[in-house]
Amino acid sequence: MSQDTLKLLVSQAAADYVLAHTPAGAVIGIGTGSTVNYFIDVLAERKVFGSRFSGAVSSSNASTSRLQMHGIEVFELNQIETLPVYIDGADEINPHGQMIKGGGGALTREKIIAMVAKTFICIADVSKRVDTLGHFALPVEVMPIARSALSRKLLALGGMPVLRTTSNSTPYLTDNGNQIIDVQHLNITDPLTLEAEINSWPGVVTVGLFAKRPANLCLLASAAGIETIQYA
Ligand SMILES: O=C(CO)[C@H](O)[C@H](O)COP(=O)(O)O
């Protein structure tokens, strides 16, 4: 079974779950990435917006565009007081629901929406499940002025910092106008401490470790079917 098929299957399962567990009229949180793109398309196909849900908040310009292309209303997070659910993908997820995110560059808005949401549902294919985080390079969104200084600090931490670039070899810029350092070769045995440490450095906007605010639930697709994992 291809990875794309798994992404579609997990998105259909996530739509079933969200429809069964989310109050009518709610605004729901939508993340970013190729798995979430399938999820947006599934929700649009089922015509749940405007009827069952009032709209969405989105973690990136790309997801906002896709939602709007389907005619789905996208609210600013500042307009919303409560968010019952946030659905997003992950680059890695460990047995505690802690994740590396930001492969798609939307880590800061993802973390903000995850903070507001009551329930964070991670949707992923089985390739994202790991015992220890860090095989996937850890994204750190930084203010451009701090890039070199922060790269040295990340190197001292034992990682290999690489500035994310576009296909034109220019620095990749996030929706917030910042840059991303991808830190390779980390073996993250204490995600909570590492998240707090990197977040404490001036110039760091967000580290793509979701340890303090892990997922509440993960729907994981494999050839065997969809596994629903609930975290404590
Ligand atoms: O964190 C993210 C974007 O910033 C994505 O959720 C993560 O990169 C997974 O993406 P995909 O579903 O394409 O594998």
PDB file of C-alpha atoms and ligand atoms in Angstrom:
ATOM      1  CA  MET A   1       0.000   0.000   0.000  1.00  0.00           C
ATOM      2  CA  SER A   2       1.459   3.385  -0.938  1.00  0.00           C
ATOM      3  CA  GLN A   3       2.103   6.147   1.574  1.00  0.00           C
ATOM      4  CA  ASP A   4      -0.446   8.308  -0.239  1.00  0.00           C
ATOM      5  CA  THR A   5      -3.106   5.629   0.188  1.00  0.00           C
ATOM      6  CA  LEU A   6      -2.299   5.476   3.914  1.00  0.00           C
ATOM      7  CA  LYS A   7      -2.615   9.263   4.148  1.00  0.00           C
ATOM      8  CA  LEU A   8      -6.014   9.122   2.477  1.00  0.00           C
ATOM      9  CA  LEU A   9      -7.209   6.277   4.720  1.00  0.00           C
ATOM     10  CA  VAL A  10      -6.108   8.015   7.915  1.00  0.00           C
ATOM     11  CA  SER A  11      -7.797  11.214   6.746  1.00  0.00           C
ATOM     12  CA  GLN A  12     -11.081   9.386   6.207  1.00  0.00           C
ATOM     13  CA  ALA A  13     -10.781   7.837   9.677  1.00  0.00           C
ATOM     14  CA  ALA A  14      -9.995  11.244  11.162  1.00  0.00           C
ATOM     15  CA  ALA A  15     -13.063  12.770   9.492  1.00  0.00           C
ATOM     16  CA  ASP A  16     -15.232  10.002  11.004  1.00  0.00           C
ATOM     17  CA  TYR A  17     -13.669  10.597  14.416  1.00  0.00           C
ATOM     18  CA  VAL A  18     -14.029  14.374  14.334  1.00  0.00           C
ATOM     19  CA  LEU A  19     -17.644  14.182  13.150  1.00  0.00           C
ATOM     20  CA  ALA A  20     -18.485  11.768  15.971  1.00  0.00           C
ATOM     21  CA  HIS A  21     -16.715  13.705  18.742  1.00  0.00           C
ATOM     22  CA  THR A  22     -17.004  17.413  17.939  1.00  0.00           C
ATOM     23  CA  PRO A  23     -19.968  19.631  18.841  1.00  0.00           C
ATOM     24  CA  ALA A  24     -22.119  20.931  16.001  1.00  0.00           C
ATOM     25  CA  GLY A  25     -21.303  24.465  14.922  1.00  0.00           C
ATOM     26  CA  ALA A  26     -17.696  24.268  16.093  1.00  0.00           C
ATOM     27  CA  VAL A  27     -14.727  25.847  14.398  1.00  0.00           C
ATOM     28  CA  ILE A  28     -12.020  23.227  14.003  1.00  0.00           C
ATOM     29  CA  GLY A  29      -8.239  23.586  13.823  1.00  0.00           C
ATOM     30  CA  ILE A  30      -6.498  22.405  10.680  1.00  0.00           C
ATOM     31  CA  GLY A  31      -2.750  21.875  10.428  1.00  0.00           C
ATOM     32  CA  THR A  32      -0.352  21.722   7.516  1.00  0.00           C
ATOM     33  CA  GLY A  33       1.247  19.135   5.267  1.00  0.00           C
ATOM     34  CA  SER A  34       0.482  16.445   2.724  1.00  0.00           C
ATOM     35  CA  THR A  35      -1.555  14.315   5.160  1.00  0.00           C
ATOM     36  CA  VAL A  36      -3.627  17.311   6.206  1.00  0.00           C
ATOM     37  CA  ASN A  37      -4.189  18.161   2.537  1.00  0.00           C
ATOM     38  CA  TYR A  38      -5.950  14.811   2.170  1.00  0.00           C
ATOM     39  CA  PHE A  39      -7.921  15.557   5.336  1.00  0.00           C
ATOM     40  CA  ILE A  40      -9.070  18.947   4.007  1.00  0.00           C
ATOM     41  CA  ASP A  41     -10.161  17.323   0.749  1.00  0.00           C
ATOM     42  CA  VAL A  42     -12.087  14.590   2.598  1.00  0.00           C
ATOM     43  CA  LEU A  43     -13.918  17.174   4.745  1.00  0.00           C
ATOM     44  CA  ALA A  44     -14.738  19.226   1.668  1.00  0.00           C
ATOM     45  CA  GLU A  45     -16.024  16.171  -0.176  1.00  0.00           C
ATOM     46  CA  ARG A  46     -18.301  15.369   2.771  1.00  0.00           C
ATOM     47  CA  LYS A  47     -19.581  18.984   2.749  1.00  0.00           C
ATOM     48  CA  VAL A  48     -19.311  19.319   6.534  1.00  0.00           C
ATOM     49  CA  PHE A  49     -18.516  23.034   6.588  1.00  0.00           C
ATOM     50  CA  GLY A  50     -21.386  25.479   6.730  1.00  0.00           C
ATOM     51  CA  SER A  51     -23.617  22.626   7.875  1.00  0.00           C
ATOM     52  CA  ARG A  52     -21.938  20.600  10.619  1.00  0.00           C
ATOM     53  CA  PHE A  53     -18.970  22.917  11.355  1.00  0.00           C
ATOM     54  CA  SER A  54     -18.882  26.706  11.004  1.00  0.00           C
ATOM     55  CA  GLY A  55     -15.365  26.875   9.649  1.00  0.00           C
ATOM     56  CA  ALA A  56     -11.709  26.363  10.383  1.00  0.00           C
ATOM     57  CA  VAL A  57      -8.616  28.014  11.728  1.00  0.00           C
ATOM     58  CA  SER A  58      -5.496  27.100   9.829  1.00  0.00           C
ATOM     59  CA  SER A  59      -1.817  26.807  10.693  1.00  0.00           C
ATOM     60  CA  SER A  60      -0.419  28.054   7.384  1.00  0.00           C
ATOM     61  CA  ASN A  61      -1.080  30.159   4.318  1.00  0.00           C
ATOM     62  CA  ALA A  62      -0.966  26.953   2.255  1.00  0.00           C
ATOM     63  CA  SER A  63      -3.740  25.271   4.264  1.00  0.00           C
ATOM     64  CA  THR A  64      -5.757  28.484   4.302  1.00  0.00           C
ATOM     65  CA  SER A  65      -5.595  28.635   0.503  1.00  0.00           C
ATOM     66  CA  ARG A  66      -6.639  24.993   0.172  1.00  0.00           C
ATOM     67  CA  LEU A  67      -9.548  25.451   2.579  1.00  0.00           C
ATOM     68  CA  GLN A  68     -10.700  28.602   0.792  1.00  0.00           C
ATOM     69  CA  MET A  69     -10.347  26.909  -2.596  1.00  0.00           C
ATOM     70  CA  HIS A  70     -13.012  24.482  -1.312  1.00  0.00           C
ATOM     71  CA  GLY A  71     -15.190  27.427  -0.204  1.00  0.00           C
ATOM     72  CA  ILE A  72     -14.525  26.750   3.490  1.00  0.00           C
ATOM     73  CA  GLU A  73     -14.533  29.771   5.787  1.00  0.00           C
ATOM     74  CA  VAL A  74     -11.237  30.345   7.557  1.00  0.00           C
ATOM     75  CA  PHE A  75     -11.233  32.357  10.787  1.00  0.00           C
ATOM     76  CA  GLU A  76      -8.353  34.178  12.437  1.00  0.00           C
ATOM     77  CA  LEU A  77      -7.366  32.486  15.682  1.00  0.00           C
ATOM     78  CA  ASN A  78      -7.981  35.832  17.415  1.00  0.00           C
ATOM     79  CA  GLN A  79     -11.655  35.551  16.517  1.00  0.00           C
ATOM     80  CA  ILE A  80     -11.992  32.215  18.308  1.00  0.00           C
ATOM     81  CA  GLU A  81     -12.305  31.626  22.039  1.00  0.00           C
ATOM     82  CA  THR A  82     -12.486  27.852  22.097  1.00  0.00           C
ATOM     83  CA  LEU A  83     -11.260  25.223  19.737  1.00  0.00           C
ATOM     84  CA  PRO A  84     -12.502  21.715  20.533  1.00  0.00           C
ATOM     85  CA  VAL A  85     -10.122  19.956  18.196  1.00  0.00           C
ATOM     86  CA  TYR A  86      -6.945  20.453  16.166  1.00  0.00           C
ATOM     87  CA  ILE A  87      -5.952  17.924  13.516  1.00  0.00           C
ATOM     88  CA  ASP A  88      -2.414  17.881  12.190  1.00  0.00           C
ATOM     89  CA  GLY A  89       0.307  15.585  10.913  1.00  0.00           C
ATOM     90  CA  ALA A  90       3.743  14.926  12.380  1.00  0.00           C
ATOM     91  CA  ASP A  91       7.233  14.176  11.172  1.00  0.00           C
ATOM     92  CA  GLU A  92       7.840  11.811  14.097  1.00  0.00           C
ATOM     93  CA  ILE A  93       5.727  10.685  17.048  1.00  0.00           C
ATOM     94  CA  ASN A  94       6.967   8.727  20.065  1.00  0.00           C
ATOM     95  CA  PRO A  95       5.069   6.409  22.460  1.00  0.00           C
ATOM     96  CA  HIS A  96       4.071   9.414  24.634  1.00  0.00           C
ATOM     97  CA  GLY A  97       2.479  11.376  21.813  1.00  0.00           C
ATOM     98  CA  GLN A  98       5.433  13.771  21.730  1.00  0.00           C
ATOM     99  CA  MET A  99       6.310  14.860  18.230  1.00  0.00           C
ATOM    100  CA  ILE A 100       8.756  16.516  15.910  1.00  0.00           C
ATOM    101  CA  LYS A 101       6.856  18.859  13.624  1.00  0.00           C
ATOM    102  CA  GLY A 102       7.750  21.602  11.190  1.00  0.00           C
ATOM    103  CA  GLY A 103       8.866  19.642   8.152  1.00  0.00           C
ATOM    104  CA  GLY A 104       6.380  21.822   6.275  1.00  0.00           C
ATOM    105  CA  GLY A 105       7.667  24.962   7.989  1.00  0.00           C
ATOM    106  CA  ALA A 106       4.478  25.806   9.893  1.00  0.00           C
ATOM    107  CA  LEU A 107       5.695  24.877  13.378  1.00  0.00           C
ATOM    108  CA  THR A 108       5.042  28.206  15.098  1.00  0.00           C
ATOM    109  CA  ARG A 109       1.418  28.573  14.078  1.00  0.00           C
ATOM    110  CA  GLU A 110       0.945  24.843  14.694  1.00  0.00           C
ATOM    111  CA  LYS A 111       2.169  25.223  18.265  1.00  0.00           C
ATOM    112  CA  ILE A 112      -0.050  28.227  18.898  1.00  0.00           C
ATOM    113  CA  ILE A 113      -3.169  26.471  17.634  1.00  0.00           C
ATOM    114  CA  ALA A 114      -2.251  23.290  19.519  1.00  0.00           C
ATOM    115  CA  MET A 115      -1.997  25.375  22.702  1.00  0.00           C
ATOM    116  CA  VAL A 116      -5.566  26.637  22.246  1.00  0.00           C
ATOM    117  CA  ALA A 117      -7.113  23.327  21.199  1.00  0.00           C
ATOM    118  CA  LYS A 118      -8.761  21.054  23.727  1.00  0.00           C
ATOM    119  CA  THR A 119      -7.841  17.909  21.800  1.00  0.00           C
ATOM    120  CA  PHE A 120      -4.892  17.503  19.453  1.00  0.00           C
ATOM    121  CA  ILE A 121      -5.344  14.645  17.012  1.00  0.00           C
ATOM    122  CA  CYS A 122      -2.240  13.586  15.141  1.00  0.00           C
ATOM    123  CA  ILE A 123      -2.859  11.888  11.803  1.00  0.00           C
ATOM    124  CA  ALA A 124       0.027   9.965  10.325  1.00  0.00           C
ATOM    125  CA  ASP A 125       1.142   6.886   8.499  1.00  0.00           C
ATOM    126  CA  VAL A 126       3.127   4.285  10.372  1.00  0.00           C
ATOM    127  CA  SER A 127       6.492   5.545   9.040  1.00  0.00           C
ATOM    128  CA  LYS A 128       6.200   8.436  11.516  1.00  0.00           C
ATOM    129  CA  ARG A 129       6.178   6.216  14.610  1.00  0.00           C
ATOM    130  CA  VAL A 130       9.521   6.126  16.466  1.00  0.00           C
ATOM    131  CA  ASP A 131      10.757   5.071  19.891  1.00  0.00           C
ATOM    132  CA  THR A 132      13.120   8.036  20.236  1.00  0.00           C
ATOM    133  CA  LEU A 133      12.710  11.386  18.482  1.00  0.00           C
ATOM    134  CA  GLY A 134      15.541  12.859  16.439  1.00  0.00           C
ATOM    135  CA  HIS A 135      16.076  10.756  13.375  1.00  0.00           C
ATOM    136  CA  PHE A 136      14.087  13.432  11.483  1.00  0.00           C
ATOM    137  CA  ALA A 137      16.019  16.719  11.594  1.00  0.00           C
ATOM    138  CA  LEU A 138      14.549  18.992  14.273  1.00  0.00           C
ATOM    139  CA  PRO A 139      13.252  22.273  12.772  1.00  0.00           C
ATOM    140  CA  VAL A 140      13.944  25.462  14.719  1.00  0.00           C
ATOM    141  CA  GLU A 141      12.342  28.693  13.472  1.00  0.00           C
ATOM    142  CA  VAL A 142      14.703  31.581  14.154  1.00  0.00           C
ATOM    143  CA  MET A 143      14.845  35.305  13.603  1.00  0.00           C
ATOM    144  CA  PRO A 144      17.294  35.857  10.727  1.00  0.00           C
ATOM    145  CA  ILE A 145      19.593  38.093  12.816  1.00  0.00           C
ATOM    146  CA  ALA A 146      20.199  35.226  15.254  1.00  0.00           C
ATOM    147  CA  ARG A 147      20.812  32.465  12.698  1.00  0.00           C
ATOM    148  CA  SER A 148      24.588  32.066  13.037  1.00  0.00           C
ATOM    149  CA  ALA A 149      24.695  32.474  16.807  1.00  0.00           C
ATOM    150  CA  LEU A 150      21.914  29.926  17.243  1.00  0.00           C
ATOM    151  CA  SER A 151      23.573  27.508  14.814  1.00  0.00           C
ATOM    152  CA  ARG A 152      26.678  27.547  17.010  1.00  0.00           C
ATOM    153  CA  LYS A 153      24.579  26.825  20.095  1.00  0.00           C
ATOM    154  CA  LEU A 154      22.810  23.949  18.342  1.00  0.00           C
ATOM    155  CA  LEU A 155      26.182  22.559  17.271  1.00  0.00           C
ATOM    156  CA  ALA A 156      27.376  22.715  20.889  1.00  0.00           C
ATOM    157  CA  LEU A 157      24.288  20.733  21.825  1.00  0.00           C
ATOM    158  CA  GLY A 158      25.547  17.872  19.653  1.00  0.00           C
ATOM    159  CA  GLY A 159      23.408  18.472  16.562  1.00  0.00           C
ATOM    160  CA  MET A 160      24.326  19.353  12.998  1.00  0.00           C
ATOM    161  CA  PRO A 161      22.489  22.593  12.109  1.00  0.00           C
ATOM    162  CA  VAL A 162      21.576  23.104   8.452  1.00  0.00           C
ATOM    163  CA  LEU A 163      19.858  26.252   7.187  1.00  0.00           C
ATOM    164  CA  ARG A 164      16.729  25.313   5.248  1.00  0.00           C
ATOM    165  CA  THR A 165      16.856  26.661   1.688  1.00  0.00           C
ATOM    166  CA  THR A 166      14.516  26.831  -1.272  1.00  0.00           C
ATOM    167  CA  SER A 167      15.130  25.200  -4.660  1.00  0.00           C
ATOM    168  CA  ASN A 168      16.856  28.487  -5.657  1.00  0.00           C
ATOM    169  CA  SER A 169      19.314  28.043  -2.772  1.00  0.00           C
ATOM    170  CA  THR A 170      17.968  31.126  -1.008  1.00  0.00           C
ATOM    171  CA  PRO A 171      16.987  30.826   2.676  1.00  0.00           C
ATOM    172  CA  TYR A 172      13.519  29.349   3.119  1.00  0.00           C
ATOM    173  CA  LEU A 173      11.196  31.881   4.774  1.00  0.00           C
ATOM    174  CA  THR A 174       8.287  30.880   6.990  1.00  0.00           C
ATOM    175  CA  ASP A 175       4.831  32.460   6.793  1.00  0.00           C
ATOM    176  CA  ASN A 176       6.098  34.675   9.646  1.00  0.00           C
ATOM    177  CA  GLY A 177       9.140  35.896   7.668  1.00  0.00           C
ATOM    178  CA  ASN A 178      11.682  33.920   9.690  1.00  0.00           C
ATOM    179  CA  GLN A 179      14.227  31.262   8.763  1.00  0.00           C
ATOM    180  CA  ILE A 180      14.475  27.595   9.744  1.00  0.00           C
ATOM    181  CA  ILE A 181      17.507  25.691  10.980  1.00  0.00           C
ATOM    182  CA  ASP A 182      17.065  21.917  10.639  1.00  0.00           C
ATOM    183  CA  VAL A 183      19.128  20.140  13.278  1.00  0.00           C
ATOM    184  CA  GLN A 184      20.318  16.708  12.206  1.00  0.00           C
ATOM    185  CA  HIS A 185      21.773  13.875  14.300  1.00  0.00           C
ATOM    186  CA  LEU A 186      19.982  14.546  17.578  1.00  0.00           C
ATOM    187  CA  ASN A 187      19.065  11.634  19.807  1.00  0.00           C
ATOM    188  CA  ILE A 188      16.295  13.244  21.855  1.00  0.00           C
ATOM    189  CA  THR A 189      16.015  11.198  25.038  1.00  0.00           C
ATOM    190  CA  ASP A 190      14.501  14.056  27.093  1.00  0.00           C
ATOM    191  CA  PRO A 191      12.197  16.021  24.757  1.00  0.00           C
ATOM    192  CA  LEU A 192      10.681  18.192  27.510  1.00  0.00           C
ATOM    193  CA  THR A 193      14.047  19.491  28.696  1.00  0.00           C
ATOM    194  CA  LEU A 194      15.373  20.022  25.169  1.00  0.00           C
ATOM    195  CA  GLU A 195      12.229  21.903  24.138  1.00  0.00           C
ATOM    196  CA  ALA A 196      12.482  24.212  27.159  1.00  0.00           C
ATOM    197  CA  GLU A 197      16.222  24.767  26.645  1.00  0.00           C
ATOM    198  CA  ILE A 198      16.038  25.700  22.948  1.00  0.00           C
ATOM    199  CA  ASN A 199      12.913  27.811  23.471  1.00  0.00           C
ATOM    200  CA  SER A 200      14.753  29.830  26.129  1.00  0.00           C
ATOM    201  CA  TRP A 201      17.376  31.152  23.672  1.00  0.00           C
ATOM    202  CA  PRO A 202      16.836  34.703  22.400  1.00  0.00           C
ATOM    203  CA  GLY A 203      16.133  34.678  18.676  1.00  0.00           C
ATOM    204  CA  VAL A 204      14.408  31.309  18.723  1.00  0.00           C
ATOM    205  CA  VAL A 205      10.819  31.753  17.611  1.00  0.00           C
ATOM    206  CA  THR A 206       9.781  28.116  18.041  1.00  0.00           C
ATOM    207  CA  VAL A 207      11.404  24.723  18.251  1.00  0.00           C
ATOM    208  CA  GLY A 208       9.517  21.979  16.444  1.00  0.00           C
ATOM    209  CA  LEU A 209       9.435  19.712  19.480  1.00  0.00           C
ATOM    210  CA  PHE A 210       5.902  19.160  20.754  1.00  0.00           C
ATOM    211  CA  ALA A 211       6.693  17.659  24.148  1.00  0.00           C
ATOM    212  CA  LYS A 212       5.056  20.035  26.616  1.00  0.00           C
ATOM    213  CA  ARG A 213       1.929  19.934  24.471  1.00  0.00           C
ATOM    214  CA  PRO A 214       1.867  16.422  22.972  1.00  0.00           C
ATOM    215  CA  ALA A 215      -0.945  14.910  20.921  1.00  0.00           C
ATOM    216  CA  ASN A 216      -3.917  13.585  22.878  1.00  0.00           C
ATOM    217  CA  LEU A 217      -4.658  11.008  20.248  1.00  0.00           C
ATOM    218  CA  CYS A 218      -2.962   9.573  17.199  1.00  0.00           C
ATOM    219  CA  LEU A 219      -4.640   7.888  14.272  1.00  0.00           C
ATOM    220  CA  LEU A 220      -1.909   5.837  12.654  1.00  0.00           C
ATOM    221  CA  ALA A 221      -2.374   4.167   9.279  1.00  0.00           C
ATOM    222  CA  SER A 222      -0.564   1.017   8.237  1.00  0.00           C
ATOM    223  CA  ALA A 223      -1.313  -1.808   5.798  1.00  0.00           C
ATOM    224  CA  ALA A 224      -3.045  -3.550   8.728  1.00  0.00           C
ATOM    225  CA  GLY A 225      -5.554  -0.713   9.158  1.00  0.00           C
ATOM    226  CA  ILE A 226      -6.002   2.338  11.380  1.00  0.00           C
ATOM    227  CA  GLU A 227      -4.705   2.190  14.928  1.00  0.00           C
ATOM    228  CA  THR A 228      -6.138   4.665  17.438  1.00  0.00           C
ATOM    229  CA  ILE A 229      -3.632   5.512  20.144  1.00  0.00           C
ATOM    230  CA  GLN A 230      -4.772   7.515  23.172  1.00  0.00           C
ATOM    231  CA  TYR A 231      -2.123   9.161  25.335  1.00  0.00           C
ATOM    232  CA  ALA A 232      -2.402   9.736  29.072  1.00  0.00           C
TER     233      ALA A 232
HETATM  234  O1  LIG B   1       4.619  19.754  10.866  1.00  0.00           O
HETATM  235  C1  LIG B   1       4.187  19.759   9.750  1.00  0.00           C
HETATM  236  C2  LIG B   1       4.227  20.963   8.880  1.00  0.00           C
HETATM  237  O2  LIG B   1       4.928  22.021   9.475  1.00  0.00           O
HETATM  238  C3  LIG B   1       3.569  18.546   9.179  1.00  0.00           C
HETATM  239  O3  LIG B   1       2.538  18.144   9.994  1.00  0.00           O
HETATM  240  C4  LIG B   1       4.606  17.468   9.089  1.00  0.00           C
HETATM  241  O4  LIG B   1       5.707  17.961   8.352  1.00  0.00           O
HETATM  242  C5  LIG B   1       4.058  16.204   8.427  1.00  0.00           C
HETATM  243  O5  LIG B   1       3.773  16.477   7.097  1.00  0.00           O
HETATM  244  P1  LIG B   1       3.301  15.366   6.077  1.00  0.00           P
HETATM  245  O6  LIG B   1       1.905  15.035   6.436  1.00  0.00           O
HETATM  246  O7  LIG B   1       3.439  16.011   4.731  1.00  0.00           O
HETATM  247  O8  LIG B   1       4.224  14.178   6.216  1.00  0.00           O
END
